[in-house]
């Protein structure tokens, strides 16, 4: 019998493994992912791997199949059961295991599911994910006599989260778990924190009956904004489906975006680590990079993608990094992985010590932003178009034109603000964004994006 296995071509991706249950992702795939990943762990000298799963209906079956696959390579598998992704990362680090695997569809629709992995302290992504496909296609799996145990890590995890709360004034907090995987942990966590806590949708339900668990979409924050007003709360905190991304709302009901949160956290982190490097992705506001510099830190703009940011953080020994999307990483007192529950504890401490969240947010200058605008383009043209635009704006820069950062697509900075065009890693689209100090400036920046796209034969949507 051959164990060779081929995956649906859309499943092994740049940052994670993801598919539609029963269509592109099955339990057979999960078993092969367990075998392929386990093979890489074993061949790297690893012996023990942690595994957990989120609250999606398909997750327990995928986990059981993946455990089978992992054990067949000779690994000892530590099963932690249902919980948020950062609890799995915590388990691997806290128990000093060699690797971790999380079954989660994160913020994707209910019929999706997927896998996030780590080996050692590092995220597992890019060519490593493709390697699983190669091993599986060749049936080149390690084999051995594996074993398993089931543990309860919840108390240790909640204790670790609560240990870094450093508030001085009791807060009134609303939490929106969006029926995601963090529900039980959240219930236990708030019992360990002072103040008043109101929990919305803390029941874990993979059908997501109330709203979708993605706090980057403003409509998903309507419930929490309403509750913050009703409770006259100090702030609201929301999570995505597996709680590796945070969303926040100030006491006035305004959304505080991921890059604004990083600016707020920078205050604390740079007080403890003067001059440290703080990293944010190319989509983040200029006001964040300016604020880091103003606080005496070294701002570093890096590629979008949580695995890339995590890797850059380790390389530069940075104590804090974050993305617009709400993936935020603390390595000053914590492990450097994206844990929205931990981020929440740190935010409560800050707000408790330093004043209301709205005042902290308003220390950043007001700017005008476009949302992320997506331009459909064929897969073949996607990177070529960005390269053409890059060549053009770089030539303009060389001739004395605006400053260009080409770490991930092109980000062009001028007196009006900045604009960004980059190829999506996950879809056949170019993603654009602009940020300006004035409405006229924003129109000029949008005009520059449209002109550059038109020169490469790409039409902007009528409403852009
Ligand atoms: Zn997530």
Tab-separated table of C-alpha atoms and ligand atoms in Angstrom:
chain	number	residue	atom	x	y	z
A	1	UNK	CA	0.000	0.000	0.000
A	2	UNK	CA	1.370	3.398	-0.941
A	3	UNK	CA	0.755	6.325	1.349
A	4	UNK	CA	1.391	8.905	-1.372
A	5	UNK	CA	-1.154	11.710	-1.197
A	6	UNK	CA	-1.933	14.686	-3.373
A	7	UNK	CA	-3.644	17.819	-2.052
A	8	UNK	CA	-6.089	20.075	-3.840
A	9	UNK	CA	-3.862	22.725	-5.495
A	10	UNK	CA	-5.391	25.615	-3.507
A	11	UNK	CA	-4.818	24.107	-0.061
A	12	UNK	CA	-1.081	24.496	0.663
A	13	UNK	CA	-0.626	28.264	0.858
A	14	UNK	CA	1.946	30.923	1.703
A	15	UNK	CA	1.064	31.357	5.397
A	16	UNK	CA	-1.160	28.455	6.279
A	17	UNK	CA	-3.022	25.426	5.019
A	18	UNK	CA	-6.645	26.178	4.300
A	19	UNK	CA	-9.571	24.679	2.421
A	20	UNK	CA	-13.320	24.117	2.187
A	21	UNK	CA	-14.459	21.125	4.186
A	22	UNK	CA	-15.528	18.156	2.074
A	23	UNK	CA	-14.548	19.984	-1.123
A	24	UNK	CA	-10.868	20.890	-1.006
A	25	UNK	CA	-10.016	19.687	2.524
A	26	UNK	CA	-10.869	16.265	4.000
A	27	UNK	CA	-9.825	14.089	6.938
A	28	UNK	CA	-7.561	12.167	4.522
A	29	UNK	CA	-5.792	15.453	3.839
A	30	UNK	CA	-5.511	16.073	7.597
A	31	UNK	CA	-3.898	12.650	8.094
A	32	UNK	CA	-1.421	13.363	5.277
A	33	UNK	CA	-0.663	16.818	6.737
A	34	UNK	CA	0.027	15.118	10.075
A	35	UNK	CA	2.317	12.610	8.346
A	36	UNK	CA	4.098	15.256	6.254
A	37	UNK	CA	4.562	17.763	9.056
A	38	UNK	CA	5.499	14.973	11.489
A	39	UNK	CA	8.110	13.760	9.010
A	40	UNK	CA	9.711	17.206	8.931
A	41	UNK	CA	9.680	17.424	12.741
A	42	UNK	CA	11.203	13.946	13.135
A	43	UNK	CA	13.884	14.569	10.487
A	44	UNK	CA	14.742	17.817	12.270
A	45	UNK	CA	15.374	15.840	15.453
A	46	UNK	CA	12.017	16.599	17.136
A	47	UNK	CA	10.203	14.128	19.374
A	48	UNK	CA	7.151	15.885	20.832
A	49	UNK	CA	4.396	17.929	19.199
A	50	UNK	CA	1.383	19.767	20.660
A	51	UNK	CA	-1.952	19.837	18.831
A	52	UNK	CA	-5.138	21.823	19.433
A	53	UNK	CA	-8.292	22.780	17.560
A	54	UNK	CA	-10.783	25.633	17.299
A	55	UNK	CA	-14.566	25.612	17.667
A	56	UNK	CA	-15.477	24.795	14.086
A	57	UNK	CA	-17.767	21.827	13.555
A	58	UNK	CA	-15.188	20.057	11.374
A	59	UNK	CA	-12.254	20.607	13.745
A	60	UNK	CA	-12.485	17.517	16.019
A	61	UNK	CA	-12.465	15.102	13.040
A	62	UNK	CA	-9.536	16.885	11.396
A	63	UNK	CA	-7.636	16.861	14.693
A	64	UNK	CA	-8.171	13.127	15.221
A	65	UNK	CA	-6.918	12.375	11.704
A	66	UNK	CA	-3.918	14.689	12.096
A	67	UNK	CA	-3.028	12.986	15.425
A	68	UNK	CA	-3.069	9.623	13.573
A	69	UNK	CA	-0.729	11.046	10.964
A	70	UNK	CA	1.647	12.599	13.505
A	71	UNK	CA	1.835	9.388	15.556
A	72	UNK	CA	2.593	7.312	12.456
A	73	UNK	CA	5.888	9.212	12.133
A	74	UNK	CA	6.957	8.163	15.634
A	75	UNK	CA	6.164	11.421	17.451
A	76	UNK	CA	4.717	11.804	20.921
A	77	UNK	CA	1.564	13.911	20.509
A	78	UNK	CA	0.330	16.210	23.302
A	79	UNK	CA	-3.389	16.944	22.752
A	80	UNK	CA	-4.775	20.092	24.380
A	81	UNK	CA	-8.266	19.978	22.859
A	82	UNK	CA	-10.487	22.950	22.061
A	83	UNK	CA	-9.112	26.474	22.504
A	84	UNK	CA	-7.620	29.534	20.821
A	85	UNK	CA	-4.541	29.330	18.566
A	86	UNK	CA	-2.277	31.218	21.019
A	87	UNK	CA	-3.020	28.583	23.695
A	88	UNK	CA	-1.473	26.021	21.339
A	89	UNK	CA	1.594	28.231	20.789
A	90	UNK	CA	1.787	28.716	24.563
A	91	UNK	CA	1.687	24.957	25.161
A	92	UNK	CA	4.558	24.311	22.773
A	93	UNK	CA	6.707	27.036	24.375
A	94	UNK	CA	5.696	26.486	28.019
A	95	UNK	CA	6.232	22.706	27.878
A	96	UNK	CA	9.306	23.109	25.631
A	97	UNK	CA	7.890	20.823	22.944
A	98	UNK	CA	9.529	20.593	19.511
A	99	UNK	CA	6.553	21.672	17.410
A	100	UNK	CA	2.900	22.661	17.376
A	101	UNK	CA	-0.075	22.213	15.082
A	102	UNK	CA	-3.376	24.079	15.332
A	103	UNK	CA	-6.535	23.108	13.461
A	104	UNK	CA	-8.275	26.428	12.793
A	105	UNK	CA	-10.206	28.260	10.116
A	106	UNK	CA	-9.401	31.543	11.921
A	107	UNK	CA	-11.786	34.253	10.624
A	108	UNK	CA	-12.856	32.407	7.463
A	109	UNK	CA	-16.455	31.330	6.697
A	110	UNK	CA	-17.860	28.379	8.726
A	111	UNK	CA	-17.344	25.803	5.948
A	112	UNK	CA	-13.585	26.510	5.863
A	113	UNK	CA	-10.916	25.027	8.047
A	114	UNK	CA	-7.140	24.913	8.084
A	115	UNK	CA	-3.832	24.383	9.872
A	116	UNK	CA	-1.272	26.688	11.482
A	117	UNK	CA	2.058	25.204	12.502
A	118	UNK	CA	5.330	25.985	14.239
A	119	UNK	CA	8.636	24.178	14.624
A	120	UNK	CA	10.794	25.223	17.568
A	121	UNK	CA	10.135	28.898	18.234
A	122	UNK	CA	9.625	29.761	14.568
A	123	UNK	CA	6.498	29.990	12.445
A	124	UNK	CA	6.207	27.344	9.733
A	125	UNK	CA	5.366	28.902	6.365
A	126	UNK	CA	6.215	29.507	2.708
A	127	UNK	CA	8.472	26.812	1.231
A	128	UNK	CA	8.111	24.690	4.388
A	129	UNK	CA	4.383	24.329	3.716
A	130	UNK	CA	5.092	23.349	0.117
A	131	UNK	CA	7.560	20.753	1.424
A	132	UNK	CA	4.635	18.922	3.075
A	133	UNK	CA	3.069	18.633	-0.405
A	134	UNK	CA	6.293	17.229	-1.878
A	135	UNK	CA	6.762	14.681	0.920
A	136	UNK	CA	3.109	13.616	0.588
A	137	UNK	CA	3.205	13.336	-3.217
A	138	UNK	CA	6.254	11.082	-2.955
A	139	UNK	CA	4.830	9.106	-0.027
A	140	UNK	CA	8.195	9.818	1.589
A	141	UNK	CA	6.935	9.734	5.183
A	142	UNK	CA	8.925	8.926	8.303
A	143	UNK	CA	7.511	5.936	10.161
A	144	UNK	CA	7.694	5.000	13.804
A	145	UNK	CA	5.871	3.924	16.908
A	146	UNK	CA	4.122	7.080	18.128
A	147	UNK	CA	2.264	7.812	21.351
A	148	UNK	CA	-0.172	10.386	22.704
A	149	UNK	CA	-1.472	12.009	25.866
A	150	UNK	CA	-4.278	14.470	26.534
A	151	UNK	CA	-3.538	17.341	28.911
A	152	UNK	CA	-5.426	20.291	30.386
A	153	UNK	CA	-3.302	23.407	29.841
A	154	UNK	CA	-6.069	25.951	30.475
A	155	UNK	CA	-5.186	26.918	34.058
A	156	UNK	CA	-1.490	27.352	33.270
A	157	UNK	CA	-2.341	29.465	30.219
A	158	UNK	CA	-4.853	31.712	32.004
A	159	UNK	CA	-2.437	32.192	34.920
A	160	UNK	CA	0.304	33.255	32.496
A	161	UNK	CA	-2.017	35.705	30.723
A	162	UNK	CA	-3.201	37.304	33.963
A	163	UNK	CA	0.333	37.493	35.414
A	164	UNK	CA	1.225	40.475	33.209
A	165	UNK	CA	-1.778	42.606	34.155
A	166	UNK	CA	-0.347	45.756	35.716
A	167	UNK	CA	-3.359	48.037	36.040
A	168	UNK	CA	-3.930	50.408	38.969
A	169	UNK	CA	-7.546	51.487	38.430
A	170	UNK	CA	-10.520	49.133	37.970
A	171	UNK	CA	-12.004	49.198	34.481
A	172	UNK	CA	-15.393	48.448	32.999
A	173	UNK	CA	-14.728	46.235	29.976
A	174	UNK	CA	-16.937	44.704	27.265
A	175	UNK	CA	-15.551	41.643	25.448
A	176	UNK	CA	-16.857	40.212	22.168
A	177	UNK	CA	-15.666	36.656	21.589
A	178	UNK	CA	-17.797	36.329	18.420
A	179	UNK	CA	-18.544	32.676	19.413
A	180	UNK	CA	-14.882	31.929	18.670
A	181	UNK	CA	-12.501	29.427	20.227
A	182	UNK	CA	-11.388	31.664	23.124
A	183	UNK	CA	-14.754	31.541	24.967
A	184	UNK	CA	-13.846	29.288	27.900
A	185	UNK	CA	-10.411	30.899	28.357
A	186	UNK	CA	-12.010	34.339	28.329
A	187	UNK	CA	-14.511	33.338	31.052
A	188	UNK	CA	-11.642	32.126	33.229
A	189	UNK	CA	-9.417	35.101	32.451
A	190	UNK	CA	-11.894	37.800	33.461
A	191	UNK	CA	-12.349	36.082	36.846
A	192	UNK	CA	-8.660	36.778	37.487
A	193	UNK	CA	-8.796	40.442	36.443
A	194	UNK	CA	-10.112	43.292	38.610
A	195	UNK	CA	-12.975	45.474	37.377
A	196	UNK	CA	-16.324	44.803	35.710
A	197	UNK	CA	-16.471	42.517	32.690
A	198	UNK	CA	-19.356	41.966	30.274
A	199	UNK	CA	-18.960	39.050	27.860
A	200	UNK	CA	-20.699	38.943	24.490
A	201	UNK	CA	-21.021	35.654	22.568
A	202	UNK	CA	-18.638	33.742	24.808
A	203	UNK	CA	-20.280	30.415	23.895
A	204	UNK	CA	-18.071	28.634	21.383
A	205	UNK	CA	-20.226	27.939	18.305
A	206	UNK	CA	-18.680	27.094	14.942
A	207	UNK	CA	-21.782	28.250	13.062
A	208	UNK	CA	-21.063	31.837	14.259
A	209	UNK	CA	-24.760	32.665	14.801
A	210	UNK	CA	-24.318	36.295	15.941
A	211	UNK	CA	-21.731	37.909	13.696
A	212	UNK	CA	-18.676	36.736	11.856
A	213	UNK	CA	-15.553	36.566	14.084
A	214	UNK	CA	-13.434	39.095	12.181
A	215	UNK	CA	-12.838	42.368	14.058
A	216	UNK	CA	-11.251	44.098	11.026
A	217	UNK	CA	-14.728	44.425	9.471
A	218	UNK	CA	-16.544	47.371	11.111
A	219	UNK	CA	-20.001	45.743	10.908
A	220	UNK	CA	-18.717	42.896	13.109
A	221	UNK	CA	-18.013	45.494	15.826
A	222	UNK	CA	-21.531	46.991	15.888
A	223	UNK	CA	-22.654	44.803	18.805
A	224	UNK	CA	-19.664	45.663	20.977
A	225	UNK	CA	-19.876	49.389	20.142
A	226	UNK	CA	-23.526	49.342	21.213
A	227	UNK	CA	-22.715	47.467	24.436
A	228	UNK	CA	-19.820	49.798	25.336
A	229	UNK	CA	-22.217	52.755	25.109
A	230	UNK	CA	-24.959	50.958	27.059
A	231	UNK	CA	-22.557	49.924	29.851
A	232	UNK	CA	-20.680	53.260	29.796
A	233	UNK	CA	-17.629	50.987	29.582
A	234	UNK	CA	-14.001	52.129	29.425
A	235	UNK	CA	-13.304	50.031	26.353
A	236	UNK	CA	-14.326	47.020	24.300
A	237	UNK	CA	-12.145	44.163	23.085
A	238	UNK	CA	-12.988	41.714	20.282
A	239	UNK	CA	-11.238	38.632	18.893
A	240	UNK	CA	-11.193	36.803	15.601
A	241	UNK	CA	-12.310	33.158	15.488
A	242	UNK	CA	-9.093	31.727	16.956
A	243	UNK	CA	-8.045	34.793	19.003
A	244	UNK	CA	-4.713	35.483	17.345
A	245	UNK	CA	-6.098	38.872	16.190
A	246	UNK	CA	-7.465	41.645	18.399
A	247	UNK	CA	-9.931	44.442	17.714
A	248	UNK	CA	-10.630	47.320	20.119
A	249	UNK	CA	-13.209	50.044	20.661
A	250	UNK	CA	-12.641	53.126	22.816
A	251	UNK	CA	-15.105	54.498	25.389
A	252	UNK	CA	-16.552	56.813	22.739
A	253	UNK	CA	-17.398	53.834	20.547
A	254	UNK	CA	-14.658	54.468	17.992
A	255	UNK	CA	-12.716	51.570	16.499
A	256	UNK	CA	-9.027	51.555	17.457
A	257	UNK	CA	-7.240	49.791	14.580
A	258	UNK	CA	-4.316	47.393	14.816
A	259	UNK	CA	-1.685	49.987	13.900
A	260	UNK	CA	-3.124	52.461	16.427
A	261	UNK	CA	-2.908	49.784	19.117
A	262	UNK	CA	0.752	49.181	18.257
A	263	UNK	CA	1.382	52.939	18.640
A	264	UNK	CA	-0.288	52.843	22.067
A	265	UNK	CA	1.663	49.739	23.164
A	266	UNK	CA	4.892	51.383	21.949
A	267	UNK	CA	4.666	53.850	24.822
A	268	UNK	CA	5.031	51.099	27.392
A	269	UNK	CA	7.485	48.970	25.474
A	270	UNK	CA	9.844	51.836	24.608
A	271	UNK	CA	9.800	53.055	28.220
A	272	UNK	CA	11.179	49.637	29.218
A	273	UNK	CA	13.398	49.161	26.132
A	274	UNK	CA	14.581	52.629	25.026
A	275	UNK	CA	15.632	52.791	21.381
A	276	UNK	CA	14.176	49.359	20.528
A	277	UNK	CA	13.093	48.383	17.022
A	278	UNK	CA	9.320	48.176	16.582
A	279	UNK	CA	7.970	46.582	13.420
A	280	UNK	CA	4.736	47.146	11.510
A	281	UNK	CA	3.574	46.066	8.063
A	282	UNK	CA	3.460	48.207	4.922
A	283	UNK	CA	-0.264	48.788	5.301
A	284	UNK	CA	0.191	50.572	8.639
A	285	UNK	CA	-0.302	54.306	9.062
A	286	UNK	CA	2.639	56.687	8.793
A	287	UNK	CA	1.438	58.087	12.123
A	288	UNK	CA	2.528	54.804	13.748
A	289	UNK	CA	6.061	54.945	12.342
A	290	UNK	CA	6.299	58.642	13.289
A	291	UNK	CA	5.066	57.908	16.814
A	292	UNK	CA	7.655	55.141	17.323
A	293	UNK	CA	10.399	57.573	16.251
A	294	UNK	CA	8.974	60.321	18.471
A	295	UNK	CA	9.080	57.944	21.447
A	296	UNK	CA	12.754	57.273	20.725
A	297	UNK	CA	12.276	53.888	19.063
A	298	UNK	CA	13.440	52.600	15.690
A	299	UNK	CA	10.445	52.099	13.392
A	300	UNK	CA	10.827	49.293	10.862
A	301	UNK	CA	8.383	48.799	7.986
A	302	UNK	CA	8.098	45.159	6.893
A	303	UNK	CA	6.124	42.851	4.607
A	304	UNK	CA	2.484	42.073	5.349
A	305	UNK	CA	1.905	38.532	6.638
A	306	UNK	CA	1.975	37.458	10.272
A	307	UNK	CA	4.586	34.729	9.732
A	308	UNK	CA	6.910	37.181	7.970
A	309	UNK	CA	6.518	39.738	10.746
A	310	UNK	CA	7.164	37.113	13.414
A	311	UNK	CA	10.317	35.982	11.616
A	312	UNK	CA	11.607	39.566	11.203
A	313	UNK	CA	10.944	40.236	14.847
A	314	UNK	CA	13.152	37.329	15.922
A	315	UNK	CA	15.872	38.426	13.477
A	316	UNK	CA	15.984	42.032	14.738
A	317	UNK	CA	15.414	41.186	18.418
A	318	UNK	CA	12.392	43.485	18.397
A	319	UNK	CA	10.188	43.540	21.532
A	320	UNK	CA	6.964	44.531	19.687
A	321	UNK	CA	5.477	44.148	16.224
A	322	UNK	CA	2.027	44.364	14.727
A	323	UNK	CA	-0.191	44.445	11.690
A	324	UNK	CA	-3.227	46.440	10.610
A	325	UNK	CA	-5.087	43.132	10.669
A	326	UNK	CA	-4.768	42.914	14.471
A	327	UNK	CA	-1.968	40.326	14.683
A	328	UNK	CA	0.178	41.894	17.443
A	329	UNK	CA	3.307	40.296	18.927
A	330	UNK	CA	4.899	41.018	22.311
A	331	UNK	CA	8.418	39.742	23.004
A	332	UNK	CA	9.294	42.130	25.840
A	333	UNK	CA	7.828	39.980	28.610
A	334	UNK	CA	6.051	37.349	26.501
A	335	UNK	CA	6.942	34.770	23.843
A	336	UNK	CA	6.683	36.903	20.688
A	337	UNK	CA	3.720	35.122	19.135
A	338	UNK	CA	0.379	36.709	18.234
A	339	UNK	CA	-1.897	36.249	21.230
A	340	UNK	CA	-4.942	38.533	21.266
A	341	UNK	CA	-5.852	37.539	24.836
A	342	UNK	CA	-2.405	38.592	26.010
A	343	UNK	CA	-2.670	41.809	23.968
A	344	UNK	CA	-5.977	42.474	25.725
A	345	UNK	CA	-4.400	42.089	29.173
A	346	UNK	CA	-1.631	44.531	28.195
A	347	UNK	CA	-4.161	47.027	26.828
A	348	UNK	CA	-6.210	46.920	30.015
A	349	UNK	CA	-3.056	47.561	32.057
A	350	UNK	CA	-2.149	50.544	29.897
A	351	UNK	CA	-5.596	52.106	29.933
A	352	UNK	CA	-5.864	51.519	33.660
A	353	UNK	CA	-2.547	53.276	34.334
A	354	UNK	CA	-2.475	55.981	31.659
A	355	UNK	CA	-6.059	57.159	31.199
A	356	UNK	CA	-8.908	56.562	28.763
A	357	UNK	CA	-8.282	54.728	25.502
A	358	UNK	CA	-9.692	57.629	23.458
A	359	UNK	CA	-7.018	59.986	24.847
A	360	UNK	CA	-4.268	57.485	24.021
A	361	UNK	CA	-5.694	57.101	20.506
A	362	UNK	CA	-5.957	60.864	20.027
A	363	UNK	CA	-2.241	61.353	20.687
A	364	UNK	CA	-1.875	60.239	17.066
A	365	UNK	CA	-2.564	62.929	14.451
A	366	UNK	CA	-5.847	62.578	12.529
A	367	UNK	CA	-5.362	61.290	9.006
A	368	UNK	CA	-7.724	60.244	6.248
A	369	UNK	CA	-7.496	56.711	4.896
A	370	UNK	CA	-8.973	54.779	2.062
A	371	UNK	CA	-10.028	51.267	3.030
A	372	UNK	CA	-8.072	48.460	1.377
A	373	UNK	CA	-9.181	48.588	-2.249
A	374	UNK	CA	-8.863	45.461	-4.387
A	375	UNK	CA	-8.233	45.462	-8.126
A	376	UNK	CA	-8.892	42.232	-9.980
A	377	UNK	CA	-5.906	41.130	-12.058
A	378	UNK	CA	-4.878	37.774	-13.510
A	379	UNK	CA	-2.427	35.620	-11.533
A	380	UNK	CA	0.104	35.927	-14.409
A	381	UNK	CA	-0.095	39.743	-14.455
A	382	UNK	CA	-0.253	40.239	-10.702
A	383	UNK	CA	3.458	40.422	-9.855
A	384	UNK	CA	4.493	41.738	-13.286
A	385	UNK	CA	2.187	44.744	-12.934
A	386	UNK	CA	3.640	45.576	-9.518
A	387	UNK	CA	7.168	45.245	-10.960
A	388	UNK	CA	6.320	47.671	-13.786
A	389	UNK	CA	4.863	50.190	-11.357
A	390	UNK	CA	7.867	49.742	-9.087
A	391	UNK	CA	10.289	50.436	-11.958
A	392	UNK	CA	8.329	53.576	-12.885
A	393	UNK	CA	8.139	55.111	-9.385
A	394	UNK	CA	11.747	54.173	-8.645
A	395	UNK	CA	12.805	56.036	-11.813
A	396	UNK	CA	10.752	59.025	-10.667
A	397	UNK	CA	12.394	58.842	-7.228
A	398	UNK	CA	15.866	58.786	-8.829
A	399	UNK	CA	14.881	61.930	-10.747
A	400	UNK	CA	14.003	63.728	-7.485
A	401	UNK	CA	10.426	62.439	-7.142
A	402	UNK	CA	8.694	61.091	-4.013
A	403	UNK	CA	10.322	58.551	-1.700
A	404	UNK	CA	9.612	54.876	-2.491
A	405	UNK	CA	9.671	51.899	-0.135
A	406	UNK	CA	9.585	48.621	-2.095
A	407	UNK	CA	9.811	46.068	0.714
A	408	UNK	CA	6.381	44.672	-0.264
A	409	UNK	CA	4.905	46.156	-3.456
A	410	UNK	CA	5.416	49.922	-3.624
A	411	UNK	CA	4.650	52.459	-0.944
A	412	UNK	CA	5.161	56.032	-2.192
A	413	UNK	CA	5.409	58.886	0.302
A	414	UNK	CA	4.925	62.534	-0.655
A	415	UNK	CA	3.731	65.813	0.879
A	416	UNK	CA	0.074	64.654	0.739
A	417	UNK	CA	0.724	61.383	2.598
A	418	UNK	CA	1.366	57.977	1.033
A	419	UNK	CA	-0.110	55.376	-1.280
A	420	UNK	CA	0.501	51.643	-1.481
A	421	UNK	CA	0.048	49.069	-4.210
A	422	UNK	CA	0.941	45.435	-3.567
A	423	UNK	CA	0.063	42.015	-4.920
A	424	UNK	CA	-2.089	39.959	-2.571
A	425	UNK	CA	-0.367	36.743	-1.462
A	426	UNK	CA	-3.639	34.887	-1.286
A	427	UNK	CA	-5.869	36.206	-4.114
A	428	UNK	CA	-5.654	37.350	-7.752
A	429	UNK	CA	-5.836	41.003	-6.779
A	430	UNK	CA	-3.693	44.062	-6.337
A	431	UNK	CA	-4.362	45.793	-3.042
A	432	UNK	CA	-4.220	49.583	-2.797
A	433	UNK	CA	-4.410	51.922	0.142
A	434	UNK	CA	-3.782	55.632	0.633
A	435	UNK	CA	-3.504	57.914	3.645
A	436	UNK	CA	-3.524	61.708	3.553
A	437	UNK	CA	-3.638	64.741	5.798
A	438	UNK	CA	-6.497	66.382	3.832
A	439	UNK	CA	-9.442	65.358	1.590
A	440	UNK	CA	-7.798	67.053	-1.434
A	441	UNK	CA	-4.556	65.232	-0.698
A	442	UNK	CA	-6.390	61.896	-0.544
A	443	UNK	CA	-7.914	62.547	-3.983
A	444	UNK	CA	-4.472	63.334	-5.413
A	445	UNK	CA	-3.050	60.094	-3.948
A	446	UNK	CA	-5.948	58.076	-5.374
A	447	UNK	CA	-5.284	59.775	-8.701
A	448	UNK	CA	-1.637	58.648	-8.557
A	449	UNK	CA	-2.740	55.037	-7.905
A	450	UNK	CA	-5.218	55.153	-10.824
A	451	UNK	CA	-2.653	56.681	-13.193
A	452	UNK	CA	-0.076	54.039	-12.344
A	453	UNK	CA	-2.584	51.207	-12.726
A	454	UNK	CA	-3.833	52.592	-16.049
A	455	UNK	CA	-0.264	52.710	-17.411
A	456	UNK	CA	-0.097	48.970	-16.703
A	457	UNK	CA	-3.499	48.339	-18.297
A	458	UNK	CA	-5.458	47.832	-15.068
A	459	UNK	CA	-8.760	49.678	-14.659
A	460	UNK	CA	-9.805	51.002	-11.261
A	461	UNK	CA	-13.399	50.363	-10.103
A	462	UNK	CA	-15.740	53.301	-10.845
A	463	UNK	CA	-16.270	54.110	-7.174
A	464	UNK	CA	-12.549	54.398	-6.345
B	1	LIG	ZN1	-6.959	34.153	13.452
